mmCIF file of C-alpha atoms in Angstrom:
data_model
loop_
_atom_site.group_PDB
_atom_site.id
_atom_site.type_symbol
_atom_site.label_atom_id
_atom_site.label_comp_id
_atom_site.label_asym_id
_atom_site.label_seq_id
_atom_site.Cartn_x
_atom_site.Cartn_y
_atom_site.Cartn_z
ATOM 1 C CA UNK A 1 -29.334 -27.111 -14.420
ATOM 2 C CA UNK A 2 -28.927 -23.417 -14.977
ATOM 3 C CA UNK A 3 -30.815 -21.660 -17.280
ATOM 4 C CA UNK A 4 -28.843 -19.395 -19.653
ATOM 5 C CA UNK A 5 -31.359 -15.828 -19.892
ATOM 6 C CA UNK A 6 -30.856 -15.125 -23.562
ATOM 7 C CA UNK A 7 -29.368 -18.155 -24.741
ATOM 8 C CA UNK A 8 -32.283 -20.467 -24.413
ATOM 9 C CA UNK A 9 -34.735 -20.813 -26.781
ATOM 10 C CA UNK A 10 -37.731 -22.705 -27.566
ATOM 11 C CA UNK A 11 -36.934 -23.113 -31.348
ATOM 12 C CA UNK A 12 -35.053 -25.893 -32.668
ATOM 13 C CA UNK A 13 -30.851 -25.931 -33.002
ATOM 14 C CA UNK A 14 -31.155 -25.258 -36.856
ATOM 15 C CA UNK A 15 -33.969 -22.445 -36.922
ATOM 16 C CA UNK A 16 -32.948 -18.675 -38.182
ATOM 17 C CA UNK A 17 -33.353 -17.059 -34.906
ATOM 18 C CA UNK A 18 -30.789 -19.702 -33.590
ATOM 19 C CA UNK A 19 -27.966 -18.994 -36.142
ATOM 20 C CA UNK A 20 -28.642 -14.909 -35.856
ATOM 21 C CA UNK A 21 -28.165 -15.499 -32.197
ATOM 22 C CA UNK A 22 -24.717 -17.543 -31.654
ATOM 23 C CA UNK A 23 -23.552 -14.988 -34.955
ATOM 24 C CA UNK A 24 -24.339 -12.083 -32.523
ATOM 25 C CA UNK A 25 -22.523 -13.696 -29.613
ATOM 26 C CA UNK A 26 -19.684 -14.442 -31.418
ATOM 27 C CA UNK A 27 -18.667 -11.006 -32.959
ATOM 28 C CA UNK A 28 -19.520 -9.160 -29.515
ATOM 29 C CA UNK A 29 -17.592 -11.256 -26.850
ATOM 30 C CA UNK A 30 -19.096 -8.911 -23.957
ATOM 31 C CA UNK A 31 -22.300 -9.276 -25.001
ATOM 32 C CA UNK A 32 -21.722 -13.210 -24.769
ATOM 33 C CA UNK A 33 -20.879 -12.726 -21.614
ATOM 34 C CA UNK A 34 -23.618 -10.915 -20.420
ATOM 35 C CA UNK A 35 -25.938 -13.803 -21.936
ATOM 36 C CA UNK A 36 -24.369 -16.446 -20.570
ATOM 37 C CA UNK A 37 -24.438 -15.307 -16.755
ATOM 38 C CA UNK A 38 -26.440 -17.330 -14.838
ATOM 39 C CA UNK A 39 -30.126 -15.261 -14.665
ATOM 40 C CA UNK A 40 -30.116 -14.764 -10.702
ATOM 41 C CA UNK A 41 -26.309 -13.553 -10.858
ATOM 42 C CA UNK A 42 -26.707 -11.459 -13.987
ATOM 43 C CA UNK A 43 -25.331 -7.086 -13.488
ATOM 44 C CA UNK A 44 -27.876 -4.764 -13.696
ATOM 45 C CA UNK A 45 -28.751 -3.536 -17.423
ATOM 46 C CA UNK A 46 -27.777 -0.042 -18.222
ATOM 47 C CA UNK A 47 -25.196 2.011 -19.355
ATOM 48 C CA UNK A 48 -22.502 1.215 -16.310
ATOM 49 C CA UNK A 49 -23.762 -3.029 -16.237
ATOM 50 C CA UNK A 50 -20.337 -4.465 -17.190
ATOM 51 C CA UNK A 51 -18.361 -2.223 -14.694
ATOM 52 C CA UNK A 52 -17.728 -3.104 -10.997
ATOM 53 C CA UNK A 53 -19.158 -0.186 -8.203
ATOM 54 C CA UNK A 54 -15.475 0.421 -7.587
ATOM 55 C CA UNK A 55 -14.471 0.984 -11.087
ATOM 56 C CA UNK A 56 -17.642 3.583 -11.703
ATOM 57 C CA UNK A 57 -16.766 5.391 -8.472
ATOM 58 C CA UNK A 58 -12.745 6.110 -9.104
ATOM 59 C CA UNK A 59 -13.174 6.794 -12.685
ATOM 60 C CA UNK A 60 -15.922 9.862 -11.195
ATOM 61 C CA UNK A 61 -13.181 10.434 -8.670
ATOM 62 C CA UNK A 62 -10.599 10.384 -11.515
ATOM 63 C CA UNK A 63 -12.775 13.017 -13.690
ATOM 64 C CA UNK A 64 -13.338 15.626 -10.679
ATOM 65 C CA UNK A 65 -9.528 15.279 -10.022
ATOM 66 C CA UNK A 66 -8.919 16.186 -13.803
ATOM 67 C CA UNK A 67 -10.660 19.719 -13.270
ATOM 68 C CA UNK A 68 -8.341 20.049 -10.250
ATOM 69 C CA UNK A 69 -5.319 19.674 -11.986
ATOM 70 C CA UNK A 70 -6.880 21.921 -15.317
ATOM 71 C CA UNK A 71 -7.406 24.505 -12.932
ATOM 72 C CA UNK A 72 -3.905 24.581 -11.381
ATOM 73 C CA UNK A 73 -2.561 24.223 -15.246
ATOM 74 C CA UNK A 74 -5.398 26.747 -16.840
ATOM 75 C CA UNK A 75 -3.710 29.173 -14.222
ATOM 76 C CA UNK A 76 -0.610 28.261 -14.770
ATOM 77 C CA UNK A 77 -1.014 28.813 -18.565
ATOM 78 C CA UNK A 78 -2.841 32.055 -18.478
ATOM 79 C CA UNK A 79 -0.256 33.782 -15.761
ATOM 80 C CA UNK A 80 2.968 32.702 -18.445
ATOM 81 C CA UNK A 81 1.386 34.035 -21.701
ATOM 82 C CA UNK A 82 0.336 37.311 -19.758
ATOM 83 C CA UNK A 83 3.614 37.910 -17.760
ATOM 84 C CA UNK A 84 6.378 40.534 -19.133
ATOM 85 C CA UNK A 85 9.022 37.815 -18.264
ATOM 86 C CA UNK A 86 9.125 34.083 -17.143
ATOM 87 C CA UNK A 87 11.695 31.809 -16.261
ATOM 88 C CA UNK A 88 13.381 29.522 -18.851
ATOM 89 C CA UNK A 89 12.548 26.097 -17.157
ATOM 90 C CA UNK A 90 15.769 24.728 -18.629
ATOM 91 C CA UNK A 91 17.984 27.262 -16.436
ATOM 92 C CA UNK A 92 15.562 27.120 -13.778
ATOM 93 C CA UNK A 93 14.539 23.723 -13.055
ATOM 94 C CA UNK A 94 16.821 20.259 -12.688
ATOM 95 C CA UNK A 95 15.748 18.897 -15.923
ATOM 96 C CA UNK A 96 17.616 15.855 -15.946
ATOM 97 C CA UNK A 97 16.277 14.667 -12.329
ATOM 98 C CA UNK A 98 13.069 15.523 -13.343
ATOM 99 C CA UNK A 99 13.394 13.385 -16.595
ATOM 100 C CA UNK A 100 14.635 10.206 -14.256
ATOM 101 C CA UNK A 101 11.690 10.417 -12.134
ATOM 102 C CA UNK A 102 9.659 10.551 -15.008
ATOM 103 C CA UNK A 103 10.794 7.516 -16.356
ATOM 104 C CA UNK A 104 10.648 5.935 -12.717
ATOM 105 C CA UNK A 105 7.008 7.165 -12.630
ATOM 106 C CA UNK A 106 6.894 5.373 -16.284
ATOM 107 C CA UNK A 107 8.581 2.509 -15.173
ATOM 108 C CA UNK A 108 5.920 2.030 -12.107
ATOM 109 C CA UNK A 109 3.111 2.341 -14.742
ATOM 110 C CA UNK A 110 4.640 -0.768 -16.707
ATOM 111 C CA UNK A 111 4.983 -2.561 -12.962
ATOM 112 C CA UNK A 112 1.425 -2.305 -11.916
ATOM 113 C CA UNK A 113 -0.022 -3.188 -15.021
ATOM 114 C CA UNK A 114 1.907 -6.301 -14.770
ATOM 115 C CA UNK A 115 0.537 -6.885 -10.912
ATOM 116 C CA UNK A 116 -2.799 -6.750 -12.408
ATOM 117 C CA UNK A 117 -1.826 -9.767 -15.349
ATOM 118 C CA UNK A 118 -0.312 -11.331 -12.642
ATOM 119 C CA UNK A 119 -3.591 -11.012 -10.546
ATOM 120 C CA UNK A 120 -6.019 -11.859 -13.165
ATOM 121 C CA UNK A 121 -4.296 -14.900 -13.507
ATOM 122 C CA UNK A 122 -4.024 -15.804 -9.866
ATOM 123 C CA UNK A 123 -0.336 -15.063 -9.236
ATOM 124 C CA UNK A 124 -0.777 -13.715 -6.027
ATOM 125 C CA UNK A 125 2.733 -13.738 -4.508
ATOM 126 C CA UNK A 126 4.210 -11.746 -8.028
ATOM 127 C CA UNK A 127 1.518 -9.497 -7.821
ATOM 128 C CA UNK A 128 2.080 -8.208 -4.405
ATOM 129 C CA UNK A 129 5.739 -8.112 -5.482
ATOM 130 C CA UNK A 130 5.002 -6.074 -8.434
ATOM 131 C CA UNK A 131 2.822 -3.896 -6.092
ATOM 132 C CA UNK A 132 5.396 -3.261 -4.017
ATOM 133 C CA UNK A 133 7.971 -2.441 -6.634
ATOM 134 C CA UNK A 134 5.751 -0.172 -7.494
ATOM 135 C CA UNK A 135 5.035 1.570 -3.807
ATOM 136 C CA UNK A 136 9.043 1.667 -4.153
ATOM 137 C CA UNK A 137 9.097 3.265 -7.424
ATOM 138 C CA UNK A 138 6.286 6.146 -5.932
ATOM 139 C CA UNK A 139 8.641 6.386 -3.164
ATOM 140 C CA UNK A 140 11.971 6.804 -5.568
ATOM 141 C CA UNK A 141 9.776 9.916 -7.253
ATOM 142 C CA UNK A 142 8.443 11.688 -4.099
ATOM 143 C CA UNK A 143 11.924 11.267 -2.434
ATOM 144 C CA UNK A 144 13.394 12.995 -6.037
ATOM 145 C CA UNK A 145 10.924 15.622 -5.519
ATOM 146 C CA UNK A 146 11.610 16.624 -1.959
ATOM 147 C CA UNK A 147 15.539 16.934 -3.222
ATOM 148 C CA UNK A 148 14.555 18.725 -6.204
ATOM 149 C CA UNK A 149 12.665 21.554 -3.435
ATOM 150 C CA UNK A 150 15.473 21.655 -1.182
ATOM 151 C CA UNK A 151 18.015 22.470 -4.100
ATOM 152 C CA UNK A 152 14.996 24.798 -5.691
ATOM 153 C CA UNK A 153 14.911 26.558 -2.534
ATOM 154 C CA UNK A 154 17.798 26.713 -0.584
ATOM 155 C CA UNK A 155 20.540 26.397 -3.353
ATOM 156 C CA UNK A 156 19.206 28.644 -6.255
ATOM 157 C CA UNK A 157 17.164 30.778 -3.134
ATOM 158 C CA UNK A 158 13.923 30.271 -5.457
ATOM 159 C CA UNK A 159 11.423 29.758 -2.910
ATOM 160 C CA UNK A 160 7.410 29.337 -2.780
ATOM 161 C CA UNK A 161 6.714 33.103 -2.980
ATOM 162 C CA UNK A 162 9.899 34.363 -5.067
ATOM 163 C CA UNK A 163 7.371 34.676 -8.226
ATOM 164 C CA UNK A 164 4.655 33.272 -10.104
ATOM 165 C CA UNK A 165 6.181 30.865 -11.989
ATOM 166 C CA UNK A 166 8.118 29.601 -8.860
ATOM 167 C CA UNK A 167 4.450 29.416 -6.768
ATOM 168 C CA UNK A 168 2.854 27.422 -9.249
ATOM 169 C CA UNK A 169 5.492 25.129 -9.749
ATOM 170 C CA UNK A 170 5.427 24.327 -6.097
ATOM 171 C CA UNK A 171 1.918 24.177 -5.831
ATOM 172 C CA UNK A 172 1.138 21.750 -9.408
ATOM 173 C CA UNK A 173 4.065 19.304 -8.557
ATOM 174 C CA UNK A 174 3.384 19.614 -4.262
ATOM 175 C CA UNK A 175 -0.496 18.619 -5.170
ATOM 176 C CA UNK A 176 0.757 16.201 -7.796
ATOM 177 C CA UNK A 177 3.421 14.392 -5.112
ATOM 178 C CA UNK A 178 0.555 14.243 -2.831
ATOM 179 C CA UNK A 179 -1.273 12.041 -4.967
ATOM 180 C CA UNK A 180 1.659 9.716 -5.483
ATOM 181 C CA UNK A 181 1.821 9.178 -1.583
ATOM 182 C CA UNK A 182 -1.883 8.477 -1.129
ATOM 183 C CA UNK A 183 -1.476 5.693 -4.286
ATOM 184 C CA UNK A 184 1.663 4.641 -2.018
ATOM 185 C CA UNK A 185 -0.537 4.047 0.792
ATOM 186 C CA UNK A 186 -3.241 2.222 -1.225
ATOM 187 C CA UNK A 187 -0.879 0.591 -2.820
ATOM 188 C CA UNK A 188 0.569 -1.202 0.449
ATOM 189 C CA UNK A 189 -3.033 -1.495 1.797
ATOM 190 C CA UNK A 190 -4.180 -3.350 -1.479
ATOM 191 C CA UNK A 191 -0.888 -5.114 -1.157
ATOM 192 C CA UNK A 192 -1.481 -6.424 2.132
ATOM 193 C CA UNK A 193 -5.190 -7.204 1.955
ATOM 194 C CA UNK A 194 -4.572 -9.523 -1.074
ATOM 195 C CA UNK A 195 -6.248 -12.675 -0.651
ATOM 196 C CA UNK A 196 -4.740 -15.878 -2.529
ATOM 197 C CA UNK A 197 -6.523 -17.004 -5.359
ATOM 198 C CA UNK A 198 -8.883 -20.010 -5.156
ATOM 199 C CA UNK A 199 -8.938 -23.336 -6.694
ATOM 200 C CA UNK A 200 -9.153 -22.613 -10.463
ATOM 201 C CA UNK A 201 -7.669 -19.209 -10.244
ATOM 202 C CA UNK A 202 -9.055 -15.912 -9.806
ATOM 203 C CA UNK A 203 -10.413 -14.359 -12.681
ATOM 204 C CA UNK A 204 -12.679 -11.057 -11.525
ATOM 205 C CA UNK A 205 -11.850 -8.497 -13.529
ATOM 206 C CA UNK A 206 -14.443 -6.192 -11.857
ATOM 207 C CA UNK A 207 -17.548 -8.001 -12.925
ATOM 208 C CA UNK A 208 -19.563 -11.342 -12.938
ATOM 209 C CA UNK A 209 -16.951 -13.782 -14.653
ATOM 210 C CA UNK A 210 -19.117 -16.512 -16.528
ATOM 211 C CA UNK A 211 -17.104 -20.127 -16.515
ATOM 212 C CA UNK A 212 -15.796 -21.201 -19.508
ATOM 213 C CA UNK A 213 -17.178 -17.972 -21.296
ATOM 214 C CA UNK A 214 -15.656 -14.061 -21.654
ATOM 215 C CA UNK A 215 -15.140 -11.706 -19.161
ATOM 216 C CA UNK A 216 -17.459 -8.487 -18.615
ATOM 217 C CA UNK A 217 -13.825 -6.590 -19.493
ATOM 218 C CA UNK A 218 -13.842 -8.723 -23.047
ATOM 219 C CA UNK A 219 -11.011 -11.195 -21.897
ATOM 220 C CA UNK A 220 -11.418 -14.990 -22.730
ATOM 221 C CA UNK A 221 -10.957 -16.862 -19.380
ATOM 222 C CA UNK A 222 -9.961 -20.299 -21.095
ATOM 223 C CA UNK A 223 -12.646 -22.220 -19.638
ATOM 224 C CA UNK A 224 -11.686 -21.799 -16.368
ATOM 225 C CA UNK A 225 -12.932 -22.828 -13.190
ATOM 226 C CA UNK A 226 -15.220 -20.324 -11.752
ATOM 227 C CA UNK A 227 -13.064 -18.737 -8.785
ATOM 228 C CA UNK A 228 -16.593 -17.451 -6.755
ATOM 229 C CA UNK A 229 -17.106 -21.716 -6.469
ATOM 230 C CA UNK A 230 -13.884 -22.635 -5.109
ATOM 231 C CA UNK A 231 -12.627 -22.055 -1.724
ATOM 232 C CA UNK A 232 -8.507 -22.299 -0.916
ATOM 233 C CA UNK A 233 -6.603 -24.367 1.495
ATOM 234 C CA UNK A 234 -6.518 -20.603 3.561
ATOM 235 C CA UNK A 235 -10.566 -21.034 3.540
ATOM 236 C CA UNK A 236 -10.442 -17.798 1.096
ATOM 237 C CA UNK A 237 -13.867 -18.130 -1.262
ATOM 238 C CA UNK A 238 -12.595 -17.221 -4.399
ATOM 239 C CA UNK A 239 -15.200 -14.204 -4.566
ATOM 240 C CA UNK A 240 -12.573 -12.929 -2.151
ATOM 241 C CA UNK A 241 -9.999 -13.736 -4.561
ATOM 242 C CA UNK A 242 -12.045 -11.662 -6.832
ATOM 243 C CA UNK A 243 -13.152 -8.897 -4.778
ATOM 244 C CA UNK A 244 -8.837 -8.496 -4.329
ATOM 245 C CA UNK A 245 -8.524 -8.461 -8.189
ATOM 246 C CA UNK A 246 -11.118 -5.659 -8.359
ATOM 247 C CA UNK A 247 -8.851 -3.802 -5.587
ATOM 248 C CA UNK A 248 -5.620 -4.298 -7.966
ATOM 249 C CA UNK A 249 -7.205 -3.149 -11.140
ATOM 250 C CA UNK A 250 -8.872 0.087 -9.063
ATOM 251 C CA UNK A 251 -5.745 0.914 -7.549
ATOM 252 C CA UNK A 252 -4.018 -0.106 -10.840
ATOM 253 C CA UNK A 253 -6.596 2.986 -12.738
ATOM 254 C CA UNK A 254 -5.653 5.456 -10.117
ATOM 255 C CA UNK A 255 -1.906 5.124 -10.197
ATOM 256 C CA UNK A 256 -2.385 5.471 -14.098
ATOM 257 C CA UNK A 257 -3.661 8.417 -13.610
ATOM 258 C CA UNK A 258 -0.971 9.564 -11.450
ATOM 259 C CA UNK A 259 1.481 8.900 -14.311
ATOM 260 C CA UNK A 260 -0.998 10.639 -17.115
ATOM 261 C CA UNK A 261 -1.317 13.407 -14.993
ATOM 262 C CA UNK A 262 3.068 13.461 -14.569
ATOM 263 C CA UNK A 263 3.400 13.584 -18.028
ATOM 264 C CA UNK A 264 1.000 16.531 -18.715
ATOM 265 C CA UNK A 265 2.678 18.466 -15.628
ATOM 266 C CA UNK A 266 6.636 17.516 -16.997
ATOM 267 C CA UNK A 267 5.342 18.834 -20.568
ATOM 268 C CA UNK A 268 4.464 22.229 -19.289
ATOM 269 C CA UNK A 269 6.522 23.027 -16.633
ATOM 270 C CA UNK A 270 9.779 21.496 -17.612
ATOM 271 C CA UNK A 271 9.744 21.294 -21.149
ATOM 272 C CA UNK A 272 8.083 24.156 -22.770
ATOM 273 C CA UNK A 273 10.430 27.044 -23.897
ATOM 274 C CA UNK A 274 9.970 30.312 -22.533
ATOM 275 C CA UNK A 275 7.945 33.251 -24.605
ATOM 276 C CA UNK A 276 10.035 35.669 -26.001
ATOM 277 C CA UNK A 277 8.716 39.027 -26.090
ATOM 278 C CA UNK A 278 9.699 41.662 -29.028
ATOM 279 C CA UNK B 1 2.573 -13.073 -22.831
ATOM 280 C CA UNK B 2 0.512 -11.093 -20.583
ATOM 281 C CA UNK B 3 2.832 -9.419 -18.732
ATOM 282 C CA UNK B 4 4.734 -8.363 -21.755
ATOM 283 C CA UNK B 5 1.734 -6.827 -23.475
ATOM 284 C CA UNK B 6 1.167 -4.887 -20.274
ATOM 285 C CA UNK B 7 4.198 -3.397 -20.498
ATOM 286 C CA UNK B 8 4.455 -2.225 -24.113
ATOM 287 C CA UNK B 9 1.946 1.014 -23.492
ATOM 288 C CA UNK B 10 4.622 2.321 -20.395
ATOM 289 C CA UNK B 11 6.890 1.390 -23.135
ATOM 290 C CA UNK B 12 5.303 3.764 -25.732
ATOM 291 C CA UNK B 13 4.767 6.392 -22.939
ATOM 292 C CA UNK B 14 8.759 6.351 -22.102
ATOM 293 C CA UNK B 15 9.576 6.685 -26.386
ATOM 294 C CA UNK B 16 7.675 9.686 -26.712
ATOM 295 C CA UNK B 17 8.786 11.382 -23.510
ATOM 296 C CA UNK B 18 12.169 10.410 -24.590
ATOM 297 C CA UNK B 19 11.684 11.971 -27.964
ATOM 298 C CA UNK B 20 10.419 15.137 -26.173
ATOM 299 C CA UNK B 21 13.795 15.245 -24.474
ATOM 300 C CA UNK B 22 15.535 14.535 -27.303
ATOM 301 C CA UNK B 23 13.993 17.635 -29.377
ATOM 302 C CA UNK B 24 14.588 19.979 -26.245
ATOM 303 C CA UNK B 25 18.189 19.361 -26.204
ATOM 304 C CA UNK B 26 19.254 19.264 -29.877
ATOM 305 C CA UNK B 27 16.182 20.702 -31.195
ATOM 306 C CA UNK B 28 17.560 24.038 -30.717
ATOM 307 C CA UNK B 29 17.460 25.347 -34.345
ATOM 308 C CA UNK B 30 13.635 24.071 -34.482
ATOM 309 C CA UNK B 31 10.995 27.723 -34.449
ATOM 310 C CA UNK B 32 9.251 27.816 -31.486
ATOM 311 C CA UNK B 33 5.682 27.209 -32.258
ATOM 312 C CA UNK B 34 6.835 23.708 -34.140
ATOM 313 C CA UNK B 35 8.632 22.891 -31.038
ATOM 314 C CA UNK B 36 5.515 23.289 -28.508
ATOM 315 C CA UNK B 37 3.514 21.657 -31.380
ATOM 316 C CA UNK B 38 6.234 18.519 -31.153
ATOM 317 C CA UNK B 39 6.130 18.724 -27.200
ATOM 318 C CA UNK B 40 2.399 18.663 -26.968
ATOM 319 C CA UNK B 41 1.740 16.020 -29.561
ATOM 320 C CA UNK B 42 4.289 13.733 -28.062
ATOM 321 C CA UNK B 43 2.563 14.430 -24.571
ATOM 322 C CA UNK B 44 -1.126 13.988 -26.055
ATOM 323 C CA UNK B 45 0.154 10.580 -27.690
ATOM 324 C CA UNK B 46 2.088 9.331 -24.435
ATOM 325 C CA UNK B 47 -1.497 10.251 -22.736
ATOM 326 C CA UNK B 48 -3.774 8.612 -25.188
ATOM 327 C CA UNK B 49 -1.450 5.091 -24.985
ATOM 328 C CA UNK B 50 -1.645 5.344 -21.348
ATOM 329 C CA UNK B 51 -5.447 6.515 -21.133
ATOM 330 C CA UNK B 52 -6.830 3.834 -24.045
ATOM 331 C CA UNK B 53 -4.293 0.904 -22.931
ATOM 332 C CA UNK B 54 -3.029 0.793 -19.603
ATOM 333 C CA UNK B 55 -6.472 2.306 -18.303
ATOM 334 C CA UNK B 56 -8.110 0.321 -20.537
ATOM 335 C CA UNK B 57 -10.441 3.271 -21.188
ATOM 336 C CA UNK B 58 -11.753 1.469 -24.832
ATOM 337 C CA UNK B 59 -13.211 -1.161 -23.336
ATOM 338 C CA UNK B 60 -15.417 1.174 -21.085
ATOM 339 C CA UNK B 61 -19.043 1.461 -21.485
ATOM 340 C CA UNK B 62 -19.892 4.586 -23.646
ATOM 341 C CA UNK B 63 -20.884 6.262 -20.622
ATOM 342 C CA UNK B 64 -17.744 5.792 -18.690
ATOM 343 C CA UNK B 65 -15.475 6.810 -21.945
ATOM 344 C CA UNK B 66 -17.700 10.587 -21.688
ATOM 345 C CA UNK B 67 -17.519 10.722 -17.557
ATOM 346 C CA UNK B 68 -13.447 10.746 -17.670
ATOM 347 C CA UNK B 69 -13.037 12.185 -21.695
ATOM 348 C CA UNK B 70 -15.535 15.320 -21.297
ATOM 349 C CA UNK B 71 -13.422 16.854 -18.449
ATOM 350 C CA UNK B 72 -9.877 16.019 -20.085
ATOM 351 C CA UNK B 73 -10.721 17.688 -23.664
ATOM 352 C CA UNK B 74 -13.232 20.309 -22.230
ATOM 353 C CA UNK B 75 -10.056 21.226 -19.845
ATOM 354 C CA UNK B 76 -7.566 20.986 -22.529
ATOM 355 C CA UNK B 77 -9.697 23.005 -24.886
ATOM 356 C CA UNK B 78 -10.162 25.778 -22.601
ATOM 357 C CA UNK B 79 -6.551 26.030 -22.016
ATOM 358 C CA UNK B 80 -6.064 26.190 -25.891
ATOM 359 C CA UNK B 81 -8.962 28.811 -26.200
ATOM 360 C CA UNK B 82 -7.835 31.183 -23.188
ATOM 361 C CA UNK B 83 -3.870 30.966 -24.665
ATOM 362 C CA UNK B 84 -5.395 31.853 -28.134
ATOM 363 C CA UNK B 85 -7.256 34.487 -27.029
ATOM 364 C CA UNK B 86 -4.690 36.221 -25.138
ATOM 365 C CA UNK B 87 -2.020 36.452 -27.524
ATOM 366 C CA UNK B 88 -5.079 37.797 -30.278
ATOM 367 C CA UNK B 89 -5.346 40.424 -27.402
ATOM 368 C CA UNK B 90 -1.885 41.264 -27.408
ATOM 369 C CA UNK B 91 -1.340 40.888 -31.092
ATOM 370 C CA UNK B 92 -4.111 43.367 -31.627
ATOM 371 C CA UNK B 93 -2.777 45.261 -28.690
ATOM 372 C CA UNK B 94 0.381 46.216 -30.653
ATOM 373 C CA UNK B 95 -1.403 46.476 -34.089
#
């Protein structure tokens, strides 16, 4: 018998403090959740107690990596509105290629967030697929990149030091393609580490999963089996099923990021029209 | 089901990057500050779907939302500031 924190209560099923209580639970799902973990297994209260270690840790990574690409773009903006003259971007730049890797960047977004749906719900094999189309995808944009440079520089003879606006493109999108090839590598790393689900499927969703009850991310789990009791036909506990769906979602944030970040960097330095000066 | 509604914020994303092509190329007779207006609210939107839905940002803890939102808007807002206040310097350069 497990006792249920929170939950229990000495009074009987019809008192007042019994009927505020299950109202409470049932307009704040994650709150449920919290009250119906299991005492010993229950996350630490404070402000971070429904996130997983991994999660806290790359959305701090995430934040410091912001102020690395504001930099490059705060200098970026302050060198165009003070320069006497900068480059139209449309004459400039390969607009079109950059727009199809933007939507292949987009289109990699809409593939991982499916890996991690398909992970959730124990779908191993189509999530490793989706991961991989997505690797692909990161591939597709850094290989569009590299042709973009060569044609940059040795076609149009517009090279890393020709002028500001050519430096700092070469420097935002070089730093930028250098974080889609480290999410390619994770990507294949969390790909290959993947651990099949267990009996019940696995359902970690970077926190303690109560059975039958709702997730620390607010998602119902149908009353499914709890995947940290089970253990596969591979002899994989299903808290390694978990700890793979915690990998997923991670990578999953950081690739995100990737494509936030892409959008940002496409707005300024491909789309924006030039300054004209009176 | 699932996998659908995972897709439909990348879908959102793609529209409004799509639209911001769309305005550069036959948005020609648009002035420019309405045009950098449309280009940076499309962006900010394609962000915000991707930041609140695919990153699933809203259902973060308070803390979390600040950790990742403070250095996005205090970044963006310094951009804004420093653009302002250079083209008050030239504009009161030249008057």
């Amino acid at each position: 018998m497990i006792a249920f924190g929170s939950i229990v209560s000495s009074q009987g099923p019809g008192s007042p403090n019994n009927k505020r209580q299950t109202l409470t639970a049932a307009r704040a799902p994650a709150r449920s959740a919290r009250l119906l973990v299991p005492a010993p297994h229950r996350p630490p209260v404070g402000r971070f107690a429904t996130a997983s270690a991994g999660k806290i840790g790359m959305w701090v990574f995430l934040a410091t990596d912001t102020m690395g690409f504001g930099g490059l773009l705060l200098a970026y903006a302050m060198l165009r509105v003070r320069a006497t003259s900068w480059p139209d971007p449309a004459t400039r730049f390969d607009r079109p290629l950059a727009a199809v890797l933007t939507f292949v960047l987009l289109f990699s977004g809409a593939t991982i967030s499916a890996a991690v749906v398909a992970a959730r719900t124990g779908k191993t094999g189509a999530a490793r697929v989706l991961l991989a189309l997505t690797a692909l995808a990161g591939l597709a944009f850094v290989a569009g990149q590299a042709v973009e440079f060569q044609a940059l520089a040795q076609a149009r003879h517009v090279g890393l030091t020709a002028d500001h606006a050519a430096a700092l493109f070469y420097v935002i999108t070089g730093y930028h393609g250098l974080h889609v090839m480290v999410g390619v590598v994770v990507l294949v790393a969390v790909a290959i580490g993947m651990k099949p689900s267990a009996p019940g499927g696995a359902l970690s969703l970077g926190g303690v999963v109560p059975a039958g009850g709702v997730s620390a991310d607010g998602l119902a789990t149908s009353g499914a089996v709890l995947p940290t009791d089970g253990v596969s036909a591979e002899g994989v506990t299903g808290r390694d099923a978990a700890r793979s769906v915690g990998f997923v979602e991670v990578a999953s944030l950081y690739w995100q990021f990737v494509d936030l970040v892409w959008i940002v960097i496409f707005t300024t330095l491909y789309l924006l029209p030039p300054v004209l000066h009176g | 089901m699932g996998s659908a509604r995972a897709l439909v914020p990348s879908g959102c994303a793609m529209a409004c990057v799509a639209a911001q092509l769309a305005m550069c190329q036959w948005g020609g007779g648009v002035s420019r500050p309405m045009m950098i207006t449309a280009l940076a609210g499309l962006a900010i939107a394609a962000v915000g779907v991707i930041l609140l839905w695919s990153m699933s940002l809203r259902r973060e803890s308070i803390a979390a939302r600040l950790v990742i939102a403070v250095p996005i808007v205090l970044s963006v807002a310094l951009v804004v500031a420093l653009m302002l206040d250079s083209d008050f310097r030239r504009l009161g350069a030249r008057g």
